[in-house]
Amino acid sequence: MKPIKVGLLGVGTVGAGTFNVLQRNQEEIRRRAGRGIEITMVAARNLDKARAVVGAGVEVTGDPFAVVNNPDIDIVVELIGGYELPRSLVLQAIANGKHVVTANKALLALHGNEIFAAAQDKGVTVAFEAAVAGGVPIIKALREGLTANRIASVAGIINGTTNFILSEMREKGLDFATVLKQAQELGYAEADPTFDIEGVDAAHKLTIMSAIAFGIPVQFDKAYIEGISQLQARDIRYAEQLGYRIKLLGITRRTQTESGEGIELRVHPTLIPASRLIANVEGAMNAVLVQADAVGASLYYGKGAGAEPTASSVIADLVDVTRLATVDPYCRVPHLAFQPNQMTDVAIVPMAEITTSYYLRVYVKDQLGVMADLTRILADAGISIDAVLQKEPGNQVNLDIIMLTHQTREKNIDAAIAKIETLPAVIGKVTRIRLETLS
Amino acid sequence: MKPIKVGLLGVGTVGAGTFNVLQRNQEEIRRRAGRGIEITMVAARNLDKARAVVGAGVEVTGDPFAVVNNPDIDIVVELIGGYELPRSLVLQAIANGKHVVTANKALLALHGNEIFAAAQDKGVTVAFEAAVAGGVPIIKALREGLTANRIASVAGIINGTTNFILSEMREKGLDFATVLKQAQELGYAEADPTFDIEGVDAAHKLTIMSAIAFGIPVQFDKAYIEGISQLQARDIRYAEQLGYRIKLLGITRRTQTESGEGIELRVHPTLIPASRLIANVEGAMNAVLVQADAVGASLYYGKGAGAEPTASSVIADLVDVTRLATVDPYCRVPHLAFQPNQMTDVAIVPMAEITTSYYLRVYVKDQLGVMADLTRILADAGISIDAVLQKEPGNQVNLDIIMLTHQTREKNIDAAIAKIETLPAVIGKVTRIRLETLS
């Protein structure tokens, strides 16, 4: 089957990331989607830069409408940003019967109702997983994963720039202006950071989640928006002393007012108990906490921005559309994620061959030289030690010696343990627990 | 349009939860799915108990094959548990052209390849979101949300019983046997807890995730399984002193061995650095951490078991199938989650009407009586104080008084602040930051 043809509008950070991930993982993606996904035409302001990204095989144009009106294009990916031009392009693509994938939260927060109505009329999909929380599939979770629930609230750290700034302010005790400058130098904040630091970007994303959670139209103009630029370092410090962290939170929630049911829709700095998982989301990471009646609390965490995380969501949307366009609806999503004729049979590795780190506890008679014996056995096996702890677990005679090793194959550690257990000073079996840094 | 008809096999905890949530949220679910979803027939061993759950309008039978062979049933929900009977029932349902939704991880880990092949042949869906991590939509995330990625590893806390036991052992310094007994009394552990504490349940779930992540068949027989029953309290203590937590982790990961590429598939107690988000998943909660090349690290967290969280996933699968059976594929998932003619327009609440708690910082001349004035103003406004902190922010003359309030309406706090700012001892504006407990 021929690849599905994609036209790309915008070859900036996310556009280039989308092209690169589609190229790099094309085999894996085709095995999942049941069909290749190919970017065949791109529109960019800087043609030379775009050509440098996409190479010679892809048509490059300066006119985005040439992509949108190209009858060979099945899906248009809109990664331009801004409001008016993308609105025209997306509406034109829909009018032409093309599916649209966009990462443009500003566009959807302001013109979503118009765009979705047009898409519904034409029977095409406008997919926008990438518009909220970058690589985190939160739109899918809210729109498909939690359909059984009456959703009570959605609260999210959905702007990486501000979360990075707040994390730095707290950890280093610095003031807002100083950290903002550093964030700009590191590329975590734009030259004009207004949309991020004043909460506008978070409000765009929250507006979209609010509509999905509660079945209401998008209504960005009703959102309350307060940013972090007025936050003082001492308030962060005092909050911490009281057991709280300050995060820029987007909150949307069902509420009862004196005049009946309503929806809260607000972005502002918020104290959260430090013990909550979401309070420990640091740096440029994003997380969304959903409260719903059947499932209770659930949380979705990951990178909220950047070329490849955002591309991950753009491409997930492309695969969704491709699966619909290609296969019997009921086999739309293969049971095991990959099309049944595209499974592989990579061998499961026996435990002896796995590589990890280890926690070892050796219970010994407190006898001179035992530590030297232990370290020699490990060194002979090529296993290096990361940390050592000695403890007296009750009586004053015998000792627990605890060692953390660096990575080694399990067969190596098992051989070393067998030798350790033959040492006369060692009592009983060695306790061995695997250790994963998960980094 | 007539409701889609569901036959339910098993009216135990999850079966009853599924029936109840479908009843309670039927309006919300119909607005999302575009069609009602109705359980019209149930099979149960205890007919009286089943009738007490489902009421008079639903046919109750002792013969599950009567459900599976009923031509009026569109979707069969299998919530019996075990291997052989469910296998026969599911295969028979598939042979009859019915879609199947199951929460049975044991069934899929052992017979998944056979069942999925049969479903593929008949063009029906076997959906199993509820089989892994209860209410957390991790199957959807892996199978649809991360399709752009080459997945490197999946590591999960996917058994609530063992995580509850490990959390209790660590927090209270108790040994395994004592905590297990408490967990059984609290209903967190079964009377025969073997499958949970020996890691078998986690290995079932991990086997399913491994197949989906890497496009390999399910192969439970190759999984390495080690439970927590041998874990000693002192190892948990020593690990903590070294900066680690011990969790029962299911890990599946691409790896390189001396003989080429392989897949690790293992469940065992694991030390994790205490600073990792997943190390802080406590009690009966579940979390799955995915590492993938484009998106990086992402984490999915929520309740892994229980009647309603599991029902949440069962019903999400029912909605998925219903959406496919009902509407134009490209409008399968409505853009804003609810069918376009089913949106509501609940009003967004003005900020003056929202209810939350507050952090107030009042900068004052260190003058006798100011605290009395502050508390009187708040008390007059019906606002109660949760905590107070006094700080000298630099010089020895003026003071920061920090107060955390209990919940109140924003218009009340704003009125109180306006009064506070008229006090002669108060310097400048009051700093007001909203506080959410997110509980």
PDB file of N, CA, C and O in Angstrom, chain B residues 116-160:
ATOM      1  N   PHE B 116      -5.948 -13.015  20.210  1.00  0.00           N
ATOM      2  CA  PHE B 116      -5.834 -11.878  19.291  1.00  0.00           C
ATOM      3  C   PHE B 116      -5.866 -12.348  17.832  1.00  0.00           C
ATOM      4  O   PHE B 116      -6.429 -11.668  16.965  1.00  0.00           O
ATOM      5  N   ALA B 117      -5.280 -13.497  17.564  1.00  0.00           N
ATOM      6  CA  ALA B 117      -5.312 -14.027  16.197  1.00  0.00           C
ATOM      7  C   ALA B 117      -6.750 -14.352  15.796  1.00  0.00           C
ATOM      8  O   ALA B 117      -7.185 -14.040  14.675  1.00  0.00           O
ATOM      9  N   ALA B 118      -7.501 -14.942  16.706  1.00  0.00           N
ATOM     10  CA  ALA B 118      -8.900 -15.261  16.405  1.00  0.00           C
ATOM     11  C   ALA B 118      -9.707 -13.983  16.162  1.00  0.00           C
ATOM     12  O   ALA B 118     -10.530 -13.915  15.237  1.00  0.00           O
ATOM     13  N   ALA B 119      -9.458 -12.958  16.995  1.00  0.00           N
ATOM     14  CA  ALA B 119     -10.187 -11.694  16.844  1.00  0.00           C
ATOM     15  C   ALA B 119      -9.852 -11.041  15.505  1.00  0.00           C
ATOM     16  O   ALA B 119     -10.735 -10.517  14.813  1.00  0.00           O
ATOM     17  N   GLN B 120      -8.586 -11.072  15.154  1.00  0.00           N
ATOM     18  CA  GLN B 120      -8.144 -10.494  13.885  1.00  0.00           C
ATOM     19  C   GLN B 120      -8.853 -11.193  12.720  1.00  0.00           C
ATOM     20  O   GLN B 120      -9.346 -10.538  11.795  1.00  0.00           O
ATOM     21  N   ASP B 121      -8.918 -12.515  12.778  1.00  0.00           N
ATOM     22  CA  ASP B 121      -9.591 -13.284  11.718  1.00  0.00           C
ATOM     23  C   ASP B 121     -11.054 -12.886  11.579  1.00  0.00           C
ATOM     24  O   ASP B 121     -11.584 -12.840  10.472  1.00  0.00           O
ATOM     25  N   LYS B 122     -11.719 -12.648  12.693  1.00  0.00           N
ATOM     26  CA  LYS B 122     -13.149 -12.332  12.633  1.00  0.00           C
ATOM     27  C   LYS B 122     -13.401 -10.825  12.495  1.00  0.00           C
ATOM     28  O   LYS B 122     -14.549 -10.403  12.415  1.00  0.00           O
ATOM     29  N   GLY B 123     -12.333 -10.022  12.529  1.00  0.00           N
ATOM     30  CA  GLY B 123     -12.535  -8.575  12.431  1.00  0.00           C
ATOM     31  C   GLY B 123     -13.241  -7.977  13.636  1.00  0.00           C
ATOM     32  O   GLY B 123     -13.992  -7.012  13.515  1.00  0.00           O
ATOM     33  N   VAL B 124     -13.008  -8.550  14.808  1.00  0.00           N
ATOM     34  CA  VAL B 124     -13.587  -7.965  16.017  1.00  0.00           C
ATOM     35  C   VAL B 124     -12.475  -7.479  16.940  1.00  0.00           C
ATOM     36  O   VAL B 124     -11.309  -7.858  16.809  1.00  0.00           O
ATOM     37  N   THR B 125     -12.849  -6.660  17.882  1.00  0.00           N
ATOM     38  CA  THR B 125     -11.914  -6.078  18.833  1.00  0.00           C
ATOM     39  C   THR B 125     -11.927  -6.881  20.137  1.00  0.00           C
ATOM     40  O   THR B 125     -13.004  -7.209  20.633  1.00  0.00           O
ATOM     41  N   VAL B 126     -10.756  -7.167  20.662  1.00  0.00           N
ATOM     42  CA  VAL B 126     -10.646  -7.617  22.053  1.00  0.00           C
ATOM     43  C   VAL B 126      -9.913  -6.503  22.798  1.00  0.00           C
ATOM     44  O   VAL B 126      -8.723  -6.277  22.571  1.00  0.00           O
ATOM     45  N   ALA B 127     -10.624  -5.791  23.643  1.00  0.00           N
ATOM     46  CA  ALA B 127     -10.062  -4.611  24.303  1.00  0.00           C
ATOM     47  C   ALA B 127      -9.722  -4.965  25.744  1.00  0.00           C
ATOM     48  O   ALA B 127     -10.445  -5.726  26.384  1.00  0.00           O
ATOM     49  N   PHE B 128      -8.625  -4.417  26.269  1.00  0.00           N
ATOM     50  CA  PHE B 128      -8.141  -4.901  27.565  1.00  0.00           C
ATOM     51  C   PHE B 128      -7.438  -3.820  28.369  1.00  0.00           C
ATOM     52  O   PHE B 128      -6.482  -4.097  29.102  1.00  0.00           O
ATOM     53  N   GLU B 129      -7.903  -2.570  28.246  1.00  0.00           N
ATOM     54  CA  GLU B 129      -7.300  -1.487  29.036  1.00  0.00           C
ATOM     55  C   GLU B 129      -7.296  -1.821  30.521  1.00  0.00           C
ATOM     56  O   GLU B 129      -6.361  -1.486  31.251  1.00  0.00           O
ATOM     57  N   ALA B 130      -8.342  -2.479  30.990  1.00  0.00           N
ATOM     58  CA  ALA B 130      -8.482  -2.756  32.421  1.00  0.00           C
ATOM     59  C   ALA B 130      -7.543  -3.852  32.908  1.00  0.00           C
ATOM     60  O   ALA B 130      -7.423  -4.072  34.118  1.00  0.00           O
ATOM     61  N   ALA B 131      -6.868  -4.535  31.985  1.00  0.00           N
ATOM     62  CA  ALA B 131      -6.005  -5.636  32.399  1.00  0.00           C
ATOM     63  C   ALA B 131      -4.708  -5.161  33.031  1.00  0.00           C
ATOM     64  O   ALA B 131      -4.054  -5.908  33.767  1.00  0.00           O
ATOM     65  N   VAL B 132      -4.298  -3.938  32.747  1.00  0.00           N
ATOM     66  CA  VAL B 132      -3.026  -3.423  33.257  1.00  0.00           C
ATOM     67  C   VAL B 132      -3.254  -2.094  33.965  1.00  0.00           C
ATOM     68  O   VAL B 132      -3.839  -1.175  33.392  1.00  0.00           O
ATOM     69  N   ALA B 133      -2.819  -2.021  35.212  1.00  0.00           N
ATOM     70  CA  ALA B 133      -2.830  -0.762  35.965  1.00  0.00           C
ATOM     71  C   ALA B 133      -4.227  -0.160  36.121  1.00  0.00           C
ATOM     72  O   ALA B 133      -4.386   1.054  36.141  1.00  0.00           O
ATOM     73  N   GLY B 134      -5.226  -1.010  36.274  1.00  0.00           N
ATOM     74  CA  GLY B 134      -6.579  -0.580  36.624  1.00  0.00           C
ATOM     75  C   GLY B 134      -7.093   0.591  35.823  1.00  0.00           C
ATOM     76  O   GLY B 134      -7.308   0.483  34.617  1.00  0.00           O
ATOM     77  N   GLY B 135      -7.291   1.710  36.483  1.00  0.00           N
ATOM     78  CA  GLY B 135      -7.877   2.872  35.842  1.00  0.00           C
ATOM     79  C   GLY B 135      -6.934   3.706  35.010  1.00  0.00           C
ATOM     80  O   GLY B 135      -7.364   4.641  34.334  1.00  0.00           O
ATOM     81  N   VAL B 136      -5.651   3.416  35.047  1.00  0.00           N
ATOM     82  CA  VAL B 136      -4.671   4.213  34.304  1.00  0.00           C
ATOM     83  C   VAL B 136      -4.704   3.786  32.832  1.00  0.00           C
ATOM     84  O   VAL B 136      -4.513   2.613  32.542  1.00  0.00           O
ATOM     85  N   PRO B 137      -4.951   4.714  31.911  1.00  0.00           N
ATOM     86  CA  PRO B 137      -5.052   4.317  30.501  1.00  0.00           C
ATOM     87  C   PRO B 137      -3.685   4.079  29.855  1.00  0.00           C
ATOM     88  O   PRO B 137      -3.319   4.720  28.874  1.00  0.00           O
ATOM     89  N   ILE B 138      -2.954   3.114  30.401  1.00  0.00           N
ATOM     90  CA  ILE B 138      -1.581   2.892  29.937  1.00  0.00           C
ATOM     91  C   ILE B 138      -1.544   2.104  28.637  1.00  0.00           C
ATOM     92  O   ILE B 138      -0.644   2.301  27.811  1.00  0.00           O
ATOM     93  N   ILE B 139      -2.517   1.208  28.419  1.00  0.00           N
ATOM     94  CA  ILE B 139      -2.545   0.484  27.145  1.00  0.00           C
ATOM     95  C   ILE B 139      -2.740   1.475  26.002  1.00  0.00           C
ATOM     96  O   ILE B 139      -2.044   1.437  24.989  1.00  0.00           O
ATOM     97  N   LYS B 140      -3.650   2.392  26.190  1.00  0.00           N
ATOM     98  CA  LYS B 140      -3.893   3.420  25.172  1.00  0.00           C
ATOM     99  C   LYS B 140      -2.671   4.292  24.954  1.00  0.00           C
ATOM    100  O   LYS B 140      -2.314   4.615  23.822  1.00  0.00           O
ATOM    101  N   ALA B 141      -2.014   4.662  26.044  1.00  0.00           N
ATOM    102  CA  ALA B 141      -0.816   5.496  25.908  1.00  0.00           C
ATOM    103  C   ALA B 141       0.256   4.763  25.109  1.00  0.00           C
ATOM    104  O   ALA B 141       0.845   5.317  24.183  1.00  0.00           O
ATOM    105  N   LEU B 142       0.507   3.508  25.442  1.00  0.00           N
ATOM    106  CA  LEU B 142       1.556   2.756  24.761  1.00  0.00           C
ATOM    107  C   LEU B 142       1.181   2.445  23.313  1.00  0.00           C
ATOM    108  O   LEU B 142       2.010   2.490  22.418  1.00  0.00           O
ATOM    109  N   ARG B 143      -0.075   2.123  23.094  1.00  0.00           N
ATOM    110  CA  ARG B 143      -0.489   1.573  21.813  1.00  0.00           C
ATOM    111  C   ARG B 143      -0.892   2.654  20.826  1.00  0.00           C
ATOM    112  O   ARG B 143      -0.838   2.450  19.619  1.00  0.00           O
ATOM    113  N   GLU B 144      -1.294   3.823  21.353  1.00  0.00           N
ATOM    114  CA  GLU B 144      -1.734   4.904  20.472  1.00  0.00           C
ATOM    115  C   GLU B 144      -0.991   6.212  20.726  1.00  0.00           C
ATOM    116  O   GLU B 144      -0.718   6.961  19.803  1.00  0.00           O
ATOM    117  N   GLY B 145      -0.696   6.485  22.002  1.00  0.00           N
ATOM    118  CA  GLY B 145      -0.101   7.782  22.335  1.00  0.00           C
ATOM    119  C   GLY B 145       1.367   7.893  21.967  1.00  0.00           C
ATOM    120  O   GLY B 145       1.867   8.976  21.689  1.00  0.00           O
ATOM    121  N   LEU B 146       2.081   6.774  21.969  1.00  0.00           N
ATOM    122  CA  LEU B 146       3.534   6.818  21.761  1.00  0.00           C
ATOM    123  C   LEU B 146       3.959   6.132  20.459  1.00  0.00           C
ATOM    124  O   LEU B 146       5.094   5.673  20.336  1.00  0.00           O
ATOM    125  N   THR B 147       3.056   6.112  19.478  1.00  0.00           N
ATOM    126  CA  THR B 147       3.343   5.367  18.238  1.00  0.00           C
ATOM    127  C   THR B 147       4.513   5.931  17.446  1.00  0.00           C
ATOM    128  O   THR B 147       5.037   5.255  16.559  1.00  0.00           O
ATOM    129  N   ALA B 148       4.914   7.171  17.725  1.00  0.00           N
ATOM    130  CA  ALA B 148       6.030   7.761  16.985  1.00  0.00           C
ATOM    131  C   ALA B 148       7.376   7.218  17.433  1.00  0.00           C
ATOM    132  O   ALA B 148       8.380   7.394  16.747  1.00  0.00           O
ATOM    133  N   ASN B 149       7.367   6.568  18.578  1.00  0.00           N
ATOM    134  CA  ASN B 149       8.617   6.305  19.285  1.00  0.00           C
ATOM    135  C   ASN B 149       9.146   4.893  19.110  1.00  0.00           C
ATOM    136  O   ASN B 149       8.390   3.936  18.995  1.00  0.00           O
ATOM    137  N   ARG B 150      10.444   4.788  19.143  1.00  0.00           N
ATOM    138  CA  ARG B 150      11.079   3.523  19.439  1.00  0.00           C
ATOM    139  C   ARG B 150      11.165   3.463  20.967  1.00  0.00           C
ATOM    140  O   ARG B 150      11.868   4.259  21.598  1.00  0.00           O
ATOM    141  N   ILE B 151      10.390   2.554  21.552  1.00  0.00           N
ATOM    142  CA  ILE B 151      10.334   2.478  23.004  1.00  0.00           C
ATOM    143  C   ILE B 151      11.568   1.750  23.510  1.00  0.00           C
ATOM    144  O   ILE B 151      11.947   0.697  22.969  1.00  0.00           O
ATOM    145  N   ALA B 152      12.219   2.322  24.504  1.00  0.00           N
ATOM    146  CA  ALA B 152      13.437   1.723  25.052  1.00  0.00           C
ATOM    147  C   ALA B 152      13.126   0.826  26.242  1.00  0.00           C
ATOM    148  O   ALA B 152      13.680  -0.271  26.361  1.00  0.00           O
ATOM    149  N   SER B 153      12.228   1.279  27.109  1.00  0.00           N
ATOM    150  CA  SER B 153      11.913   0.486  28.296  1.00  0.00           C
ATOM    151  C   SER B 153      10.579   0.905  28.894  1.00  0.00           C
ATOM    152  O   SER B 153      10.117   2.024  28.697  1.00  0.00           O
ATOM    153  N   VAL B 154       9.974  -0.038  29.601  1.00  0.00           N
ATOM    154  CA  VAL B 154       8.770   0.221  30.378  1.00  0.00           C
ATOM    155  C   VAL B 154       9.043  -0.338  31.771  1.00  0.00           C
ATOM    156  O   VAL B 154       9.449  -1.501  31.901  1.00  0.00           O
ATOM    157  N   ALA B 155       8.880   0.492  32.784  1.00  0.00           N
ATOM    158  CA  ALA B 155       9.104   0.038  34.162  1.00  0.00           C
ATOM    159  C   ALA B 155       7.912   0.464  34.988  1.00  0.00           C
ATOM    160  O   ALA B 155       7.548   1.636  34.989  1.00  0.00           O
ATOM    161  N   GLY B 156       7.294  -0.489  35.678  1.00  0.00           N
ATOM    162  CA  GLY B 156       6.072  -0.127  36.352  1.00  0.00           C
ATOM    163  C   GLY B 156       5.900  -0.704  37.737  1.00  0.00           C
ATOM    164  O   GLY B 156       6.341  -1.820  38.025  1.00  0.00           O
ATOM    165  N   ILE B 157       5.257   0.083  38.585  1.00  0.00           N
ATOM    166  CA  ILE B 157       4.675  -0.411  39.836  1.00  0.00           C
ATOM    167  C   ILE B 157       3.252  -0.799  39.457  1.00  0.00           C
ATOM    168  O   ILE B 157       2.392   0.057  39.313  1.00  0.00           O
ATOM    169  N   ILE B 158       3.028  -2.089  39.217  1.00  0.00           N
ATOM    170  CA  ILE B 158       1.774  -2.509  38.608  1.00  0.00           C
ATOM    171  C   ILE B 158       1.044  -3.530  39.470  1.00  0.00           C
ATOM    172  O   ILE B 158       0.186  -4.252  38.992  1.00  0.00           O
ATOM    173  N   ASN B 159       1.417  -3.567  40.737  1.00  0.00           N
ATOM    174  CA  ASN B 159       0.649  -4.389  41.682  1.00  0.00           C
ATOM    175  C   ASN B 159       0.461  -3.595  42.965  1.00  0.00           C
ATOM    176  O   ASN B 159       1.432  -3.331  43.696  1.00  0.00           O
ATOM    177  N   GLY B 160      -0.766  -3.214  43.218  1.00  0.00           N
ATOM    178  CA  GLY B 160      -1.062  -2.356  44.362  1.00  0.00           C
ATOM    179  C   GLY B 160      -0.830  -3.028  45.701  1.00  0.00           C
ATOM    180  O   GLY B 160      -0.384  -2.392  46.647  1.00  0.00           O
TER     181      GLY B 160
END
